[in-house]
Amino acid sequence: MKLRRNTRKIFIVCIMTVSIISTIAYIFPRNNEVEALSKYGSRGDEVTQIQTKLKRWGYYNGNIDGIYGSQTQEAVRYFQRKNGLTVDGIAGPKTLAAMGITSSSSGSTSSSSNSSNVNLLARLIYGEARGEPYTGQVAVGAVVMNRVKSSSFPNSISGVIYQSGAFDAVSDGQINLTPDATAKKAAQDAINGWDPSYGAIYYFNPSTATNKWIWSRPMTVTIGRHRFCK
């Protein structure tokens, strides 16, 4: 009888130990555990965001249904090819960051989101306006911010920058160059609200512009080689 009682006690202790370990594992998940990001077969809000952005930018022509099918996969591949990313059709961290989407599994803070915006805007400024006066570099960033505020353009920095045909630096791949400290500072100043462009939503180089329409836009200021206009 004593042996049975001891066996029963050991059994109860084992059950309690397993229960405690399971509870701890549930409350404190392993740091190296990473949830799958959006890929072929995925469904949900993140996929809907991907489809919405890619459709707005002209990469995707399918339905916005939150289902990561073959059309969405090909659209992601197209976006990755055009923006110097690894072409695997998977919306991983770098692809999502380029789209301005914070993964639901990443737990990113608003601080890291702001850092991502600064870096992306700095890459555009560096690609479009390196060598220009500092004020002119901030003005290019301000044009992006003014477009974000305008109902005529996408409502995010990444959306404005990656809108199809919006910026030469995206079309020719210079968006993927590493920005210098000046471009990063200019991006931060623009995000903080400095607007040397005086509300401009367009700019162009008068010595190289061939589009007649852009010449018809009301000018706000000329800085360096760029003419800014509304």
Short mmCIF file of C-alpha atoms in Angstrom, two decimals:
data_model
loop_
_atom_site.label_atom_id
_atom_site.label_comp_id
_atom_site.label_asym_id
_atom_site.label_seq_id
_atom_site.Cartn_x
_atom_site.Cartn_y
_atom_site.Cartn_z
CA MET A 1 0.00 0.00 0.00
CA LYS A 2 2.82 2.35 0.87
CA LEU A 3 4.45 1.69 -2.53
CA ARG A 4 1.18 2.48 -4.28
CA ARG A 5 0.81 5.74 -2.34
CA ASN A 6 4.35 6.80 -3.25
CA THR A 7 3.74 5.93 -6.90
CA ARG A 8 0.55 7.98 -6.84
CA LYS A 9 2.40 10.95 -5.29
CA ILE A 10 5.13 10.74 -7.94
CA PHE A 11 2.48 10.59 -10.67
CA ILE A 12 0.70 13.69 -9.26
CA VAL A 13 4.00 15.60 -8.98
CA CYS A 14 4.84 14.74 -12.61
CA ILE A 15 1.43 15.94 -13.80
CA MET A 16 1.81 19.22 -11.86
CA THR A 17 5.34 19.74 -13.26
CA VAL A 18 4.19 19.23 -16.84
CA SER A 19 1.27 21.62 -16.24
CA ILE A 20 3.56 24.32 -14.83
CA ILE A 21 6.04 23.97 -17.72
CA SER A 22 3.22 24.20 -20.26
CA THR A 23 1.85 27.32 -18.58
CA ILE A 24 5.27 28.99 -18.56
CA ALA A 25 5.80 28.10 -22.22
CA TYR A 26 2.42 29.60 -23.08
CA ILE A 27 2.98 32.84 -21.17
CA PHE A 28 6.64 33.25 -22.13
CA PRO A 29 7.10 32.01 -25.72
CA ARG A 30 10.61 31.24 -26.90
CA ASN A 31 12.47 34.29 -28.16
CA ASN A 32 13.68 32.45 -31.25
CA GLU A 33 10.17 31.37 -32.28
CA VAL A 34 9.11 33.25 -35.41
CA GLU A 35 5.63 33.14 -36.87
CA ALA A 36 5.37 32.57 -40.61
CA LEU A 37 5.04 35.72 -42.70
CA SER A 38 2.64 36.05 -45.61
CA LYS A 39 3.32 33.63 -48.44
CA TYR A 40 1.44 31.42 -50.90
CA GLY A 41 -1.59 29.99 -49.11
CA SER A 42 -1.71 32.63 -46.35
CA ARG A 43 -4.95 34.44 -45.51
CA GLY A 44 -5.80 37.46 -43.39
CA ASP A 45 -5.49 41.19 -42.86
CA GLU A 46 -1.79 41.34 -43.73
CA VAL A 47 -2.49 39.76 -47.12
CA THR A 48 -5.29 42.28 -47.68
CA GLN A 49 -2.85 45.13 -46.94
CA ILE A 50 -0.32 43.67 -49.38
CA GLN A 51 -2.91 43.32 -52.12
CA THR A 52 -4.30 46.81 -51.52
CA LYS A 53 -0.90 48.48 -51.73
CA LEU A 54 0.28 46.49 -54.74
CA LYS A 55 -2.97 47.18 -56.58
CA ARG A 56 -2.72 50.91 -55.83
CA TRP A 57 0.85 50.95 -57.16
CA GLY A 58 0.00 48.99 -60.31
CA TYR A 59 1.69 45.68 -59.45
CA TYR A 60 -1.47 43.65 -58.81
CA ASN A 61 -4.65 43.32 -60.88
CA GLY A 62 -6.54 40.66 -58.92
CA ASN A 63 -9.25 40.88 -56.29
CA ILE A 64 -8.51 42.20 -52.81
CA ASP A 65 -9.73 39.12 -50.96
CA GLY A 66 -7.07 38.50 -48.30
CA ILE A 67 -6.00 35.24 -49.97
CA TYR A 68 -2.33 34.86 -50.96
CA GLY A 69 -2.82 33.06 -54.27
CA SER A 70 -0.73 32.81 -57.41
CA GLN A 71 -1.67 36.32 -58.61
CA THR A 72 -0.61 37.87 -55.29
CA GLN A 73 2.60 35.84 -55.33
CA GLU A 74 3.46 37.05 -58.84
CA ALA A 75 2.66 40.65 -57.87
CA VAL A 76 5.02 40.37 -54.89
CA ARG A 77 7.71 38.94 -57.18
CA TYR A 78 7.20 41.86 -59.57
CA PHE A 79 7.48 44.36 -56.69
CA GLN A 80 10.62 42.62 -55.40
CA ARG A 81 12.25 42.64 -58.86
CA LYS A 82 11.53 46.34 -59.37
CA ASN A 83 12.87 47.30 -55.95
CA GLY A 84 16.07 45.29 -55.67
CA LEU A 85 14.73 42.76 -53.17
CA THR A 86 15.22 38.99 -53.11
CA VAL A 87 12.70 37.64 -55.62
CA ASP A 88 11.06 34.75 -53.78
CA GLY A 89 7.38 35.71 -53.82
CA ILE A 90 7.31 35.73 -50.01
CA ALA A 91 6.37 38.88 -48.11
CA GLY A 92 9.21 38.67 -45.61
CA PRO A 93 10.43 41.45 -43.29
CA LYS A 94 12.35 43.40 -45.96
CA THR A 95 9.53 43.21 -48.51
CA LEU A 96 6.94 44.23 -45.93
CA ALA A 97 9.17 47.11 -44.80
CA ALA A 98 9.53 48.30 -48.40
CA MET A 99 5.73 48.29 -48.64
CA GLY A 100 5.38 50.16 -45.37
CA ILE A 101 3.61 47.25 -43.68
CA THR A 102 4.39 46.25 -40.10
CA SER A 103 4.09 42.48 -39.78
CA SER A 104 1.62 41.35 -37.13
CA SER A 105 4.24 38.86 -35.92
CA SER A 106 7.10 41.32 -35.66
CA GLY A 107 5.94 43.27 -32.62
CA SER A 108 7.62 46.38 -33.97
CA THR A 109 7.19 49.56 -32.01
CA SER A 110 6.24 52.96 -33.38
CA SER A 111 9.89 53.93 -32.91
CA SER A 112 11.11 51.23 -35.29
CA SER A 113 8.33 52.16 -37.72
CA ASN A 114 9.52 55.77 -37.69
CA SER A 115 13.10 54.59 -38.24
CA SER A 116 11.93 52.59 -41.27
CA ASN A 117 10.18 55.67 -42.69
CA VAL A 118 13.27 57.83 -42.18
CA ASN A 119 15.46 55.27 -43.91
CA LEU A 120 13.11 54.86 -46.88
CA LEU A 121 12.70 58.61 -47.32
CA ALA A 122 16.47 59.07 -47.01
CA ARG A 123 16.99 56.50 -49.77
CA LEU A 124 14.63 58.45 -52.03
CA ILE A 125 16.30 61.77 -51.23
CA TYR A 126 19.74 60.29 -51.86
CA GLY A 127 18.59 58.76 -55.15
CA GLU A 128 16.80 61.90 -56.33
CA ALA A 129 18.78 64.79 -54.89
CA ARG A 130 22.27 63.89 -53.68
CA GLY A 131 24.61 66.73 -54.56
CA GLU A 132 21.80 69.27 -54.21
CA PRO A 133 21.87 71.95 -51.48
CA TYR A 134 20.74 70.65 -48.11
CA THR A 135 17.58 72.74 -48.26
CA GLY A 136 16.82 71.20 -51.64
CA GLN A 137 17.20 67.70 -50.22
CA VAL A 138 14.77 68.51 -47.40
CA ALA A 139 12.40 69.98 -50.00
CA VAL A 140 12.36 66.69 -51.93
CA GLY A 141 11.44 64.92 -48.67
CA ALA A 142 8.79 67.58 -48.02
CA VAL A 143 7.19 66.86 -51.41
CA VAL A 144 6.73 63.24 -50.29
CA MET A 145 5.21 64.38 -46.98
CA ASN A 146 2.90 66.82 -48.78
CA ARG A 147 1.69 64.00 -51.02
CA VAL A 148 0.98 61.83 -47.98
CA LYS A 149 -1.29 64.61 -46.68
CA SER A 150 -3.01 65.07 -50.05
CA SER A 151 -6.14 63.06 -50.92
CA SER A 152 -4.80 62.74 -54.48
CA PHE A 153 -1.94 60.46 -53.41
CA PRO A 154 -1.41 57.36 -51.23
CA ASN A 155 -1.58 58.09 -47.50
CA SER A 156 1.78 56.65 -46.44
CA ILE A 157 5.43 57.44 -47.16
CA SER A 158 6.03 54.05 -48.74
CA GLY A 159 2.82 54.35 -50.75
CA VAL A 160 3.84 57.72 -52.18
CA ILE A 161 7.40 56.63 -52.95
CA TYR A 162 6.45 53.35 -54.60
CA GLN A 163 3.48 54.70 -56.53
CA SER A 164 4.02 53.56 -60.10
CA GLY A 165 5.99 56.10 -62.15
CA ALA A 166 6.20 58.65 -59.34
CA PHE A 167 9.98 58.92 -58.92
CA ASP A 168 12.89 58.21 -61.26
CA ALA A 169 14.99 56.88 -58.38
CA VAL A 170 12.52 54.02 -57.95
CA SER A 171 12.31 53.31 -61.69
CA ASP A 172 16.08 53.20 -62.21
CA GLY A 173 16.93 51.42 -58.97
CA GLN A 174 18.75 54.26 -57.20
CA ILE A 175 16.25 53.90 -54.36
CA ASN A 176 18.35 50.89 -53.31
CA LEU A 177 21.57 52.89 -52.79
CA THR A 178 22.74 53.39 -49.22
CA PRO A 179 21.90 56.96 -48.15
CA ASP A 180 24.53 59.16 -46.52
CA ALA A 181 24.17 61.01 -43.22
CA THR A 182 23.02 64.19 -44.98
CA ALA A 183 20.14 62.41 -46.69
CA LYS A 184 19.10 60.81 -43.41
CA LYS A 185 19.13 64.16 -41.63
CA ALA A 186 17.14 65.74 -44.47
CA ALA A 187 14.58 62.93 -44.25
CA GLN A 188 14.18 63.44 -40.51
CA ASP A 189 13.77 67.20 -40.97
CA ALA A 190 11.09 66.64 -43.61
CA ILE A 191 9.23 64.14 -41.42
CA ASN A 192 9.46 66.61 -38.53
CA GLY A 193 7.61 69.19 -40.63
CA TRP A 194 10.20 71.46 -42.28
CA ASP A 195 8.91 72.35 -45.74
CA PRO A 196 11.28 74.49 -47.84
CA SER A 197 9.16 73.58 -50.89
CA TYR A 198 6.27 75.77 -49.68
CA GLY A 199 3.65 73.08 -50.05
CA ALA A 200 4.86 71.64 -53.38
CA ILE A 201 3.69 68.22 -54.50
CA TYR A 202 5.87 68.09 -57.62
CA TYR A 203 9.41 69.01 -58.60
CA PHE A 204 11.50 68.67 -61.74
CA ASN A 205 14.81 69.62 -63.31
CA PRO A 206 14.11 72.30 -65.97
CA SER A 207 17.24 71.36 -67.90
CA THR A 208 16.18 67.74 -68.41
CA ALA A 209 12.35 67.72 -68.16
CA THR A 210 10.54 66.68 -71.34
CA ASN A 211 7.01 66.44 -69.96
CA LYS A 212 5.03 69.50 -71.10
CA TRP A 213 2.40 69.07 -68.38
CA ILE A 214 4.88 69.56 -65.53
CA TRP A 215 5.82 72.98 -66.93
CA SER A 216 2.22 74.10 -66.49
CA ARG A 217 2.22 73.57 -62.74
CA PRO A 218 2.37 76.71 -60.54
CA MET A 219 5.93 77.14 -59.22
CA THR A 220 6.56 77.67 -55.52
CA VAL A 221 10.37 77.90 -55.40
CA THR A 222 13.57 76.88 -57.18
CA ILE A 223 16.33 75.28 -55.10
CA GLY A 224 19.50 74.14 -56.82
CA ARG A 225 18.61 72.30 -60.02
CA HIS A 226 15.04 71.55 -58.97
CA ARG A 227 11.91 73.62 -59.57
CA PHE A 228 9.15 72.88 -57.05
CA CYS A 229 5.49 73.32 -57.90
CA LYS A 230 1.90 72.53 -56.94
#
